[in-house]
Amino acid sequence: MSARPETPLLDQVTLPEDLKRFSDRELAQLADELRAETISVVSETGGHLGAGLGVVELTVALHAVFDLPQDKLIWDVGHQSYPHKILTGRRDRIRTLRQQGGISGFTKRSESVFDPFGAAHSSTSISAALGFAVARDLGGECEGGLGDVVAVIGDGAITAGMAYEAMNNAGHLGKRMFVILNDNDMSIAPPVGALSVYLSRLYAGAPFQELKTAAKAATSLLPQPFRAGAKRTREALKGLAMGGTLFEQLGFSYVGPIDGHDMDQLLPLLRSLRERATGPVLLHVNTKKGKGYAPAEAAYDKGHATAKFDVTTGKQKKAKSNAPSYTSVFSDALLEVAAEDSRICAVTAAMPDGTGLKRFAERYPSRCFDVAIAEQHGVTFSAALAAGGMKPFCAIYSTFLQRGYDQVVHDVAIQRLPVRFAIDRAGLVGADGATHAGSFDIAYLANLPGMVVMAAADEAELKHMVATAAAYDAGPIAFRYPRGEAVGVELPERGEILEIGKGRMVQAGARVALLSFGTRLEETKKAAEALAVQGITPTIADARFAKPLDKSLILDLAAKHEALITIEEGAVGGFGSHVAQLLAEEGVFDAGLKYRSMVLPDVFIDQASPKAMYDVAAMNAEHIEAKVLDVLGHA
């Protein structure tokens, strides 16, 4: 373990009010100590490093100037909130970050009064800030009180439509509130789109002229890396009103850009804004993701997400894997089918690395589209690609596809357009916790007419499903797979095109049939081994499809066994519910079949290892074994 840094000023801070007694010079030193502490913490816990390092000075300044928790500080996404947590009474627990029973890697209302609004998905902060501002002016009450409201949003998150919906509404209502645009030209992947170009060209031609002087926010005072970009923006976006910026047209007073690492700019400007603002204000702050830690600054993703690492070298301490990740298997399989069909293209919403599309983008740049944090647009864009004769693979995490659900229904399913949904992070995902769990996609997709829904039991099955999706043109098709290491089965040379709606038998047995949908199949096999010792040999089948169901397989299992148990990594209302509906309609329950459905419980499960989370869900091998013994009447 690396030696922990010396932090004499930080050691005097328990709550934000402790910052009030420091001079500006001491606050600058505190920022240095806070950065060192953040690096030390993440080196031990792993997590999101670069985002927090980029806002250290801004975090210190905001906590020193505003009166938290009465003033509400809302961090968009929350990747950058680790320094905030250290300053708000959680330093003693910060090294439990993202661990079972520890503190969350995101802001969380139940964790602290200093987290007034939870986050983990992007672009919600301005809507939340406006809600608090309106509640304040209507006389609302909440824990900590209601004063000023500050939203901090990144240049990646602000590209999402929800941020503009909120700004449009905020400008119309004219409520006093502050939006800080944390512009580091780097969200997770480099931000894309015309708005990012616009931000890189924007300049400090805004009202509050006297504040700019007081805060030394003139372009000439920006550090050299920021100065060139600011100078390029002498021509604001053509077509907007004379002298106005995009934000001013939305009703905000625009200030900036300023150097977000210069406390001599941040502190006086924030104090002046707090003293003088009457309506919505947007402060544009230039920062550097990974600031102050050379390995993060040098990394492609600026140290966005990291395993535990050596502070001196930055080298990550990753356990050696015994099998490829599901994401890499998908990536390889997609490249293989794309090599044979020039109509295959790929769409991602600001996650080219996380979804495995980075290599596809490198090999087929004209066929890969990063639409930014815009899942709604990405789904409809994919729908029209399909309508135009292409074969789009829309690769979006299960939890993020929720953000584009109306488009899945209205633009894809109703029109029966053959969009292929590659749904990563299915099931419980570990350290990111409930906000990133893929709990609901089986239910929200399998209830759509004409939708094909598959789940891979292992990496070989995933390769088959990529090939199946590529070949399927009759309508939309989805396949889901979890985060992390696959099973370790041998991969076929080519993916096999599966018959739609047909499962497979894994093991023949008697009395009880276990019908698995997805990667709980391995746990099901382990349960069967334990049951065999007790003289029970269950039949095991892999459903492969939740929609359409393999009716003949399911009815055959029901006819030949006393009991049928379904197992899936999803919430109630999914695969098991569809099986129960089929059995009910076919009159199978009338004949006395014992039926059980193992699904995720009706709670949001906090972060832990995936195994520990599935223990909470009671869906590991020992739980399947216990369910079989119970249904068969064994003590």
Coordinates of C-alpha atoms in Angstrom, one line a residue, residues 19-583:
L19 CA -13.6 25.9 5.1
K20 CA -15.0 29.3 6.1
R21 CA -12.1 30.0 8.4
F22 CA -9.4 29.5 5.8
S23 CA -7.8 32.3 3.8
D24 CA -7.8 32.1 0.0
R25 CA -4.2 31.0 0.1
E26 CA -5.0 28.2 2.5
L27 CA -7.9 27.1 0.3
A28 CA -5.5 26.7 -2.6
Q29 CA -3.3 24.6 -0.4
L30 CA -6.4 22.6 0.7
A31 CA -7.1 21.9 -2.9
D32 CA -3.7 20.4 -3.4
E33 CA -4.2 18.2 -0.3
L34 CA -7.7 17.2 -1.4
R35 CA -6.3 16.1 -4.8
A36 CA -3.6 14.0 -3.1
E37 CA -6.2 12.4 -0.8
T38 CA -8.5 11.6 -3.8
I39 CA -5.6 9.9 -5.6
S40 CA -4.7 7.9 -2.5
V41 CA -8.3 6.8 -2.0
V42 CA -9.0 5.6 -5.5
S43 CA -5.6 3.8 -5.6
E44 CA -7.0 1.6 -2.8
T45 CA -10.6 1.3 -3.9
G46 CA -10.6 1.7 -7.6
G47 CA -13.3 3.8 -9.2
H48 CA -13.7 7.0 -11.2
L49 CA -10.5 9.1 -10.8
G50 CA -10.1 11.6 -13.6
A51 CA -13.4 13.4 -13.2
G52 CA -12.8 14.2 -9.5
L53 CA -9.3 15.4 -10.1
G54 CA -10.6 17.8 -12.7
V55 CA -12.9 19.6 -10.2
V56 CA -10.8 19.7 -7.1
E57 CA -10.4 23.5 -7.1
L58 CA -14.0 24.0 -8.1
T59 CA -15.1 21.7 -5.3
V60 CA -13.1 23.6 -2.7
A61 CA -14.3 26.9 -4.0
L62 CA -18.0 25.9 -4.1
H63 CA -17.9 24.5 -0.5
A64 CA -16.1 27.6 0.7
V65 CA -18.4 30.2 -0.9
F66 CA -21.8 28.6 -0.6
D67 CA -23.5 27.5 2.6
L68 CA -24.1 23.8 2.3
P69 CA -26.3 22.0 3.1
Q70 CA -28.8 24.9 3.0
D71 CA -27.5 25.8 -0.4
K72 CA -28.0 22.7 -2.7
L73 CA -25.0 21.5 -4.7
I74 CA -26.0 19.0 -7.4
W75 CA -23.4 17.1 -9.3
D76 CA -24.4 15.7 -12.7
V77 CA -23.7 12.0 -13.0
G78 CA -21.6 12.0 -9.8
H79 CA -18.3 10.5 -11.1
Q80 CA -16.7 13.8 -9.9
S81 CA -18.2 13.7 -6.4
Y82 CA -15.4 11.9 -4.5
P83 CA -13.7 15.2 -3.4
H84 CA -17.1 16.5 -2.4
K85 CA -17.7 13.5 -0.2
I86 CA -14.3 13.9 1.5
L87 CA -15.3 17.5 2.4
T88 CA -18.8 16.6 3.6
G89 CA -18.3 14.4 6.6
R90 CA -17.5 11.2 4.8
R91 CA -13.7 11.2 4.9
D92 CA -13.6 8.6 7.6
R93 CA -15.6 6.2 5.3
I94 CA -14.2 7.2 1.9
R95 CA -12.0 4.2 1.7
T96 CA -15.1 2.0 1.6
L97 CA -16.0 3.6 -1.7
R98 CA -18.0 1.4 -4.0
Q99 CA -17.7 -1.6 -1.7
Q100 CA -20.4 -3.7 0.0
G101 CA -21.7 -1.7 3.0
G102 CA -19.6 1.3 2.0
I103 CA -20.4 4.6 0.5
S104 CA -21.6 5.0 -3.1
G105 CA -19.5 6.0 -6.0
F106 CA -22.3 8.5 -6.9
T107 CA -24.2 11.1 -5.0
K108 CA -27.0 9.5 -2.9
R109 CA -29.7 11.1 -0.9
S110 CA -29.9 8.4 1.7
E111 CA -26.1 8.7 2.4
S112 CA -25.8 12.4 3.3
V113 CA -27.8 15.6 3.6
F114 CA -25.0 17.1 1.5
D115 CA -26.2 14.9 -1.4
P116 CA -29.6 16.6 -2.0
F117 CA -30.3 14.8 -5.2
G118 CA -28.9 11.4 -6.3
A119 CA -27.3 10.8 -9.7
A120 CA -25.4 8.3 -11.8
H121 CA -27.1 8.8 -15.2
S122 CA -26.2 12.0 -17.0
S123 CA -27.9 15.3 -17.7
T124 CA -30.4 15.4 -14.8
S125 CA -28.7 18.1 -12.7
I126 CA -30.3 21.2 -14.2
S127 CA -33.8 19.8 -14.0
A128 CA -33.2 19.0 -10.4
A129 CA -31.7 22.4 -9.6
L130 CA -34.7 24.1 -11.1
G131 CA -37.0 22.0 -9.1
F132 CA -35.2 22.9 -5.9
A133 CA -35.2 26.6 -6.9
V134 CA -39.0 26.6 -7.5
A135 CA -39.6 24.6 -4.3
R136 CA -37.6 27.3 -2.4
D137 CA -39.6 30.2 -3.9
L138 CA -42.9 28.4 -3.2
G139 CA -42.0 28.0 0.5
G140 CA -41.0 24.3 0.4
E141 CA -39.1 22.7 3.2
C142 CA -36.5 19.9 3.2
E143 CA -33.6 18.6 5.3
G144 CA -30.9 21.2 5.6
G145 CA -33.1 24.0 4.4
L146 CA -33.5 25.6 1.0
G147 CA -31.2 28.4 -0.2
D148 CA -29.2 28.8 -3.4
V149 CA -29.0 26.0 -5.9
V150 CA -25.9 25.0 -7.9
A151 CA -25.8 22.4 -10.7
V152 CA -22.4 21.2 -12.0
I153 CA -22.6 19.6 -15.4
G154 CA -19.9 18.5 -17.8
D155 CA -19.5 19.3 -21.5
G156 CA -20.4 15.7 -22.3
A157 CA -23.6 15.6 -20.2
I158 CA -24.8 19.0 -21.5
T159 CA -25.0 17.6 -25.0
A160 CA -28.0 15.6 -23.9
G161 CA -31.5 16.9 -24.8
M162 CA -32.7 16.8 -21.2
A163 CA -30.2 19.5 -20.2
Y164 CA -31.6 21.9 -22.9
E165 CA -35.2 21.1 -21.9
A166 CA -34.3 22.1 -18.4
M167 CA -32.4 25.3 -19.4
N168 CA -35.3 26.3 -21.7
N169 CA -37.7 25.9 -18.7
A170 CA -35.3 27.6 -16.3
G171 CA -34.8 30.6 -18.6
H172 CA -38.6 30.9 -19.0
L173 CA -39.2 30.8 -15.2
G174 CA -36.3 33.2 -14.5
K175 CA -35.5 31.6 -11.0
R176 CA -32.2 32.4 -9.3
M177 CA -30.0 29.4 -9.8
F178 CA -26.5 28.6 -10.9
V179 CA -25.3 26.2 -13.6
I180 CA -21.6 25.5 -13.8
L181 CA -20.5 24.1 -17.1
N182 CA -17.4 22.0 -16.3
D183 CA -15.8 22.0 -19.7
N184 CA -12.9 19.5 -19.9
D185 CA -13.4 18.5 -23.5
M186 CA -13.6 14.9 -22.2
S187 CA -16.6 13.2 -20.7
I188 CA -15.8 9.4 -20.8
A189 CA -14.9 9.4 -24.4
P190 CA -14.1 12.6 -26.2
P191 CA -17.4 14.5 -26.6
V192 CA -18.8 14.6 -30.1
G193 CA -21.2 16.7 -32.1
A194 CA -21.7 20.3 -33.2
L195 CA -22.4 21.5 -29.6
S196 CA -18.9 20.3 -28.5
V197 CA -17.4 22.3 -31.4
Y198 CA -19.5 25.3 -30.3
L199 CA -18.3 25.0 -26.7
S200 CA -14.7 24.9 -27.8
R201 CA -15.3 28.1 -29.7
L202 CA -17.3 30.0 -27.1
Y203 CA -15.7 33.1 -25.7
A204 CA -16.3 35.4 -22.7
G205 CA -18.6 37.9 -24.5
A206 CA -21.4 38.0 -21.9
P207 CA -23.0 40.3 -19.3
F208 CA -21.6 40.8 -15.8
Q209 CA -18.7 42.7 -17.4
E210 CA -17.6 44.0 -14.0
L211 CA -17.5 40.5 -12.7
K212 CA -15.2 39.4 -15.4
T213 CA -12.8 42.2 -14.5
A214 CA -13.0 41.4 -10.8
A215 CA -12.4 37.7 -11.5
K216 CA -9.6 38.2 -14.1
A217 CA -11.7 36.1 -16.5
A218 CA -10.5 37.8 -19.7
T219 CA -9.3 35.5 -22.4
S220 CA -5.8 36.8 -22.1
L221 CA -5.6 35.5 -18.5
L222 CA -6.5 31.9 -19.4
P223 CA -3.6 29.5 -19.4
Q224 CA -2.1 28.8 -22.7
P225 CA -3.8 25.4 -23.3
F226 CA -7.2 27.1 -22.9
R227 CA -6.4 30.4 -24.5
A228 CA -6.3 29.2 -28.1
G229 CA -9.7 27.7 -27.9
A230 CA -11.2 30.8 -26.4
K231 CA -9.7 33.1 -29.0
R232 CA -11.2 31.0 -31.8
T233 CA -14.7 31.8 -30.5
R234 CA -14.7 35.5 -31.5
E235 CA -17.4 34.4 -34.0
A236 CA -20.3 33.0 -32.0
L237 CA -22.6 30.6 -33.7
K238 CA -24.0 32.3 -36.8
G239 CA -27.8 32.6 -36.9
L240 CA -28.1 33.5 -33.2
A241 CA -29.1 37.0 -32.1
M242 CA -26.4 39.7 -32.3
G243 CA -24.1 39.5 -29.3
G244 CA -25.9 36.6 -27.8
T245 CA -24.6 33.1 -27.0
L246 CA -26.7 29.9 -27.1
F247 CA -27.1 30.1 -23.3
E248 CA -28.2 33.7 -23.3
Q249 CA -30.8 32.9 -25.8
L250 CA -32.1 30.3 -23.4
G251 CA -32.5 33.0 -20.7
F252 CA -29.2 32.5 -18.8
S253 CA -26.7 35.2 -17.9
Y254 CA -23.5 33.7 -19.3
V255 CA -20.1 34.2 -17.6
G256 CA -16.8 32.8 -18.7
P257 CA -14.9 30.8 -19.7
I258 CA -12.5 31.0 -16.7
D259 CA -9.7 28.7 -15.6
G260 CA -11.3 26.2 -13.3
H261 CA -7.9 25.4 -11.6
D262 CA -7.1 29.0 -10.7
M263 CA -8.5 29.8 -7.2
D264 CA -7.7 33.4 -7.8
Q265 CA -10.4 33.4 -10.5
L266 CA -12.8 30.9 -9.0
L267 CA -13.2 32.4 -5.5
P268 CA -13.9 36.1 -6.3
L269 CA -16.1 35.2 -9.2
L270 CA -18.3 32.8 -7.3
R271 CA -18.6 35.3 -4.4
S272 CA -19.6 38.0 -6.8
L273 CA -22.1 35.9 -8.6
R274 CA -23.6 34.7 -5.4
E275 CA -23.9 38.4 -4.2
R276 CA -25.4 39.8 -7.4
A277 CA -27.3 37.2 -9.4
T278 CA -31.0 37.6 -9.7
G279 CA -31.9 35.0 -12.3
P280 CA -30.4 31.9 -13.8
V281 CA -26.6 32.1 -14.4
L282 CA -24.3 29.8 -16.3
L283 CA -20.6 29.9 -15.4
H284 CA -18.4 28.3 -18.0
V285 CA -15.3 26.8 -16.4
N286 CA -12.4 25.2 -18.2
T287 CA -10.8 22.3 -16.4
K288 CA -8.5 19.4 -17.2
K289 CA -9.8 15.9 -16.5
G290 CA -7.2 14.0 -14.5
K291 CA -5.5 17.2 -13.4
G292 CA -2.5 16.9 -11.2
Y293 CA -1.8 13.2 -11.6
A294 CA 0.4 12.5 -14.6
P295 CA -0.7 8.9 -15.3
A296 CA -4.3 10.1 -15.5
E297 CA -3.5 13.1 -17.7
A298 CA -1.6 10.8 -20.1
A299 CA -4.3 8.2 -20.3
Y300 CA -6.7 8.0 -23.3
D301 CA -9.7 8.4 -21.0
K302 CA -7.9 10.7 -18.6
G303 CA -8.2 8.1 -15.8
H304 CA -12.0 8.0 -16.1
A305 CA -12.4 4.6 -14.5
T306 CA -9.6 2.6 -12.9
A307 CA -8.9 -0.5 -10.9
K308 CA -6.8 -0.2 -7.8
F309 CA -3.4 1.2 -8.8
D310 CA 0.1 2.0 -7.6
V311 CA 0.2 5.8 -6.9
T312 CA 3.8 6.2 -7.9
T313 CA 3.6 4.5 -11.3
G314 CA -0.1 4.5 -12.0
K315 CA 0.0 0.9 -12.9
Q316 CA -3.4 -0.8 -12.3
K317 CA -3.6 -3.9 -10.1
K318 CA -6.0 -6.0 -12.2
A319 CA -6.6 -9.7 -11.4
K320 CA -5.6 -12.0 -14.2
S321 CA -8.7 -13.1 -16.2
N322 CA -9.4 -16.7 -17.0
A323 CA -11.8 -16.0 -19.8
P324 CA -12.5 -13.1 -22.2
S325 CA -15.1 -10.5 -21.1
Y326 CA -18.5 -10.7 -22.6
T327 CA -18.0 -7.2 -24.1
S328 CA -14.9 -8.3 -25.9
V329 CA -16.6 -11.4 -27.3
F330 CA -19.4 -9.1 -28.6
S331 CA -16.8 -6.8 -30.1
D332 CA -15.0 -9.6 -31.9
A333 CA -18.3 -11.2 -33.1
L334 CA -19.6 -7.9 -34.5
L335 CA -16.3 -7.3 -36.4
E336 CA -16.6 -10.8 -37.9
V337 CA -20.2 -10.3 -39.2
A338 CA -19.4 -6.7 -40.3
A339 CA -16.5 -8.0 -42.4
E340 CA -19.0 -10.1 -44.4
D341 CA -21.8 -7.5 -44.7
S342 CA -21.1 -3.9 -45.5
R343 CA -24.6 -2.9 -44.4
I344 CA -23.8 -3.7 -40.8
C345 CA -23.2 -0.5 -38.8
A346 CA -22.9 0.3 -35.1
V347 CA -24.4 3.0 -32.9
T348 CA -23.3 4.0 -29.3
A349 CA -24.3 6.8 -27.0
A350 CA -21.0 8.1 -25.7
M351 CA -19.7 4.7 -24.7
P352 CA -17.4 3.4 -27.5
D353 CA -15.1 1.7 -25.0
G354 CA -17.7 0.4 -22.5
T355 CA -19.8 -1.2 -25.3
G356 CA -16.8 -2.6 -27.1
L357 CA -17.3 -0.5 -30.3
K358 CA -13.9 1.2 -30.2
R359 CA -12.3 -1.4 -32.4
F360 CA -15.3 -1.3 -34.7
A361 CA -14.9 2.4 -35.0
E362 CA -11.2 2.1 -35.9
R363 CA -11.8 -0.6 -38.5
Y364 CA -15.0 0.8 -40.0
P365 CA -15.1 4.5 -39.1
S366 CA -17.8 5.3 -41.7
R367 CA -20.1 2.7 -40.2
C368 CA -19.7 3.5 -36.5
F369 CA -21.6 6.4 -34.9
D370 CA -21.1 7.8 -31.5
V371 CA -24.2 10.0 -31.0
A372 CA -23.1 11.4 -27.7
I373 CA -25.2 11.1 -24.5
A374 CA -28.4 10.9 -26.5
E375 CA -30.0 7.5 -26.2
Q376 CA -33.4 8.8 -27.5
H377 CA -31.7 10.1 -30.7
G378 CA -29.5 7.0 -31.0
V379 CA -32.5 4.6 -31.0
T380 CA -34.5 6.7 -33.6
F381 CA -31.3 7.2 -35.6
S382 CA -30.9 3.4 -35.6
A383 CA -34.5 2.9 -36.6
A384 CA -34.1 5.2 -39.7
L385 CA -30.8 3.5 -40.6
A386 CA -32.8 0.2 -40.6
A387 CA -35.5 1.8 -42.7
G388 CA -32.8 3.0 -45.1
G389 CA -31.6 -0.6 -45.7
M390 CA -28.7 -0.8 -43.2
K391 CA -28.3 -3.3 -40.4
P392 CA -27.7 -1.2 -37.3
F393 CA -26.5 -2.7 -34.0
C394 CA -27.5 -0.2 -31.3
A395 CA -25.1 -1.0 -28.4
I396 CA -26.4 0.6 -25.2
Y397 CA -26.2 -0.6 -21.6
S398 CA -29.4 -2.0 -20.2
T399 CA -29.8 0.8 -17.7
F400 CA -29.2 3.5 -20.3
L401 CA -31.6 2.0 -22.9
Q402 CA -34.3 2.9 -20.4
R403 CA -33.6 6.5 -21.4
G404 CA -34.7 5.8 -24.9
Y405 CA -37.7 3.5 -24.2
D406 CA -40.4 5.6 -26.0
Q407 CA -38.2 5.5 -29.1
V408 CA -37.9 1.7 -28.8
V409 CA -41.7 1.5 -28.8
H410 CA -42.7 4.2 -31.1
D411 CA -39.9 4.4 -33.7
V412 CA -38.7 0.8 -33.7
A413 CA -41.3 -1.7 -32.5
I414 CA -44.4 -0.3 -33.9
Q415 CA -42.7 0.1 -37.3
R416 CA -41.2 -3.4 -37.0
L417 CA -37.8 -2.0 -38.0
P418 CA -34.9 -4.5 -37.7
V419 CA -32.8 -2.7 -35.2
R420 CA -30.4 -5.0 -33.3
F421 CA -30.1 -4.0 -29.7
A422 CA -26.9 -5.2 -28.1
I423 CA -27.6 -4.9 -24.4
D424 CA -24.5 -4.9 -22.2
R425 CA -24.5 -4.8 -18.4
A426 CA -27.5 -7.1 -18.1
G427 CA -28.3 -8.2 -14.5
L428 CA -26.4 -7.0 -11.4
V429 CA -23.2 -5.2 -12.2
G430 CA -21.2 -4.8 -8.9
A431 CA -19.5 -1.7 -7.7
D432 CA -21.7 0.8 -9.7
G433 CA -24.7 -0.4 -7.8
A434 CA -28.4 0.0 -8.4
T435 CA -28.2 2.9 -10.8
H436 CA -26.3 0.8 -13.3
A437 CA -28.0 -2.6 -12.8
G438 CA -29.6 -4.1 -15.9
S439 CA -32.7 -5.3 -14.1
F440 CA -35.6 -4.3 -16.3
D441 CA -34.8 -4.8 -19.9
I442 CA -36.3 -8.3 -20.2
A443 CA -39.7 -7.0 -18.9
Y444 CA -39.7 -3.8 -20.9
L445 CA -38.7 -5.4 -24.2
A446 CA -40.5 -8.7 -24.0
N447 CA -43.9 -7.0 -23.7
L448 CA -43.5 -5.3 -27.1
P449 CA -45.3 -7.0 -30.0
G450 CA -42.9 -8.3 -32.6
M451 CA -39.7 -7.9 -30.4
V452 CA -37.3 -10.8 -30.3
V453 CA -35.5 -11.0 -26.9
M454 CA -32.5 -13.3 -26.4
A455 CA -30.1 -13.8 -23.5
A456 CA -26.7 -15.4 -23.8
A457 CA -25.9 -18.2 -21.3
D458 CA -22.2 -18.0 -22.1
E459 CA -19.7 -16.5 -24.5
A460 CA -20.4 -19.1 -27.2
E461 CA -24.1 -18.4 -27.1
L462 CA -23.4 -14.7 -27.3
K463 CA -21.4 -15.2 -30.5
H464 CA -24.4 -17.2 -31.9
M465 CA -26.7 -14.4 -31.0
V466 CA -24.7 -11.8 -32.8
A467 CA -24.8 -13.9 -35.9
T468 CA -28.5 -14.5 -35.4
A469 CA -29.2 -10.7 -35.0
A470 CA -27.2 -9.9 -38.1
A471 CA -29.2 -12.3 -40.2
Y472 CA -32.6 -11.3 -38.8
D473 CA -34.6 -8.8 -40.8
A474 CA -38.2 -9.4 -39.8
G475 CA -38.2 -6.9 -37.0
P476 CA -36.4 -5.7 -33.9
I477 CA -34.2 -8.1 -32.0
A478 CA -32.3 -7.8 -28.8
F479 CA -29.7 -9.8 -27.0
R480 CA -28.5 -9.2 -23.5
Y481 CA -25.2 -10.2 -21.7
P482 CA -23.6 -9.2 -18.4
R483 CA -20.6 -7.2 -17.4
G484 CA -17.3 -8.9 -16.7
E485 CA -15.6 -12.2 -17.4
A486 CA -17.3 -14.9 -19.4
V487 CA -17.6 -18.6 -18.5
G488 CA -14.5 -19.9 -20.3
V489 CA -16.2 -22.2 -22.8
E490 CA -14.6 -22.8 -26.2
L491 CA -15.7 -20.3 -28.8
P492 CA -16.9 -21.6 -32.1
E493 CA -15.0 -20.4 -35.2
R494 CA -18.2 -18.9 -36.6
G495 CA -21.4 -17.9 -34.9
E496 CA -24.4 -20.1 -35.6
I497 CA -27.7 -18.6 -36.7
L498 CA -30.2 -19.8 -34.2
E499 CA -33.7 -20.7 -34.9
I500 CA -35.9 -17.9 -33.6
G501 CA -37.8 -18.9 -30.5
K502 CA -36.0 -22.2 -29.9
G503 CA -34.2 -23.1 -26.7
R504 CA -31.9 -26.1 -26.0
M505 CA -31.7 -29.0 -23.6
V506 CA -28.6 -29.0 -21.4
Q507 CA -29.2 -32.0 -19.2
A508 CA -32.0 -34.7 -19.0
G509 CA -33.3 -35.5 -15.5
A510 CA -36.5 -36.2 -13.6
R511 CA -39.1 -34.7 -11.3
V512 CA -38.0 -31.0 -11.6
A513 CA -37.0 -29.0 -14.6
L514 CA -34.8 -25.9 -14.3
L515 CA -35.3 -23.5 -17.2
S516 CA -32.6 -20.8 -17.3
F517 CA -32.7 -17.6 -19.3
G518 CA -29.2 -16.0 -19.4
T519 CA -26.0 -16.5 -17.5
R520 CA -27.6 -18.0 -14.3
L521 CA -27.1 -21.2 -16.3
E522 CA -23.7 -21.8 -14.7
E523 CA -25.2 -21.4 -11.2
T524 CA -28.0 -23.7 -12.2
K525 CA -25.5 -26.4 -13.2
K526 CA -23.7 -26.0 -9.9
A527 CA -27.0 -26.4 -8.1
A528 CA -27.7 -29.6 -10.1
E529 CA -24.3 -31.0 -9.0
A530 CA -25.2 -30.4 -5.3
L531 CA -28.6 -31.9 -5.8
A532 CA -27.2 -35.0 -7.5
V533 CA -25.4 -35.9 -4.3
Q534 CA -28.8 -35.9 -2.6
G535 CA -30.3 -38.2 -5.3
I536 CA -32.1 -35.5 -7.3
T537 CA -31.2 -35.1 -11.0
P538 CA -33.0 -32.1 -12.4
T539 CA -33.6 -31.5 -16.1
I540 CA -31.8 -28.3 -17.2
A541 CA -32.7 -26.3 -20.3
D542 CA -31.5 -23.0 -21.7
A543 CA -34.4 -20.9 -22.9
R544 CA -32.3 -18.6 -25.1
F545 CA -35.5 -16.6 -26.0
A546 CA -37.9 -14.8 -23.7
K547 CA -39.8 -13.6 -26.8
P548 CA -41.0 -15.6 -28.7
L549 CA -41.1 -18.4 -26.1
D550 CA -40.2 -21.9 -27.1
K551 CA -43.7 -23.2 -26.4
S552 CA -43.1 -26.8 -27.3
L553 CA -40.0 -27.0 -25.0
I554 CA -41.8 -25.3 -22.1
L555 CA -44.9 -27.4 -22.4
D556 CA -42.9 -30.6 -22.7
L557 CA -40.9 -29.7 -19.6
A558 CA -44.2 -29.1 -17.8
A559 CA -45.8 -32.3 -18.9
K560 CA -42.8 -34.5 -17.9
H561 CA -42.0 -33.0 -14.5
E562 CA -43.6 -32.4 -11.1
A563 CA -42.1 -29.0 -10.9
L564 CA -40.8 -26.3 -13.3
I565 CA -38.5 -23.5 -12.0
T566 CA -37.5 -20.5 -14.2
I567 CA -34.3 -18.5 -13.4
E568 CA -33.5 -15.1 -14.9
E569 CA -31.3 -12.1 -14.1
G570 CA -34.2 -9.6 -14.3
A571 CA -37.1 -8.2 -12.4
V572 CA -40.6 -9.7 -12.1
G573 CA -42.6 -9.2 -15.2
G574 CA -40.0 -10.7 -17.5
F575 CA -39.2 -14.2 -18.8
G576 CA -40.8 -16.1 -15.9
S577 CA -44.0 -14.0 -16.1
H578 CA -44.3 -14.8 -19.8
V579 CA -43.8 -18.5 -19.0
A580 CA -46.5 -18.4 -16.3
Q581 CA -48.9 -16.7 -18.8
L582 CA -48.3 -19.5 -21.3
L583 CA -48.8 -22.2 -18.7

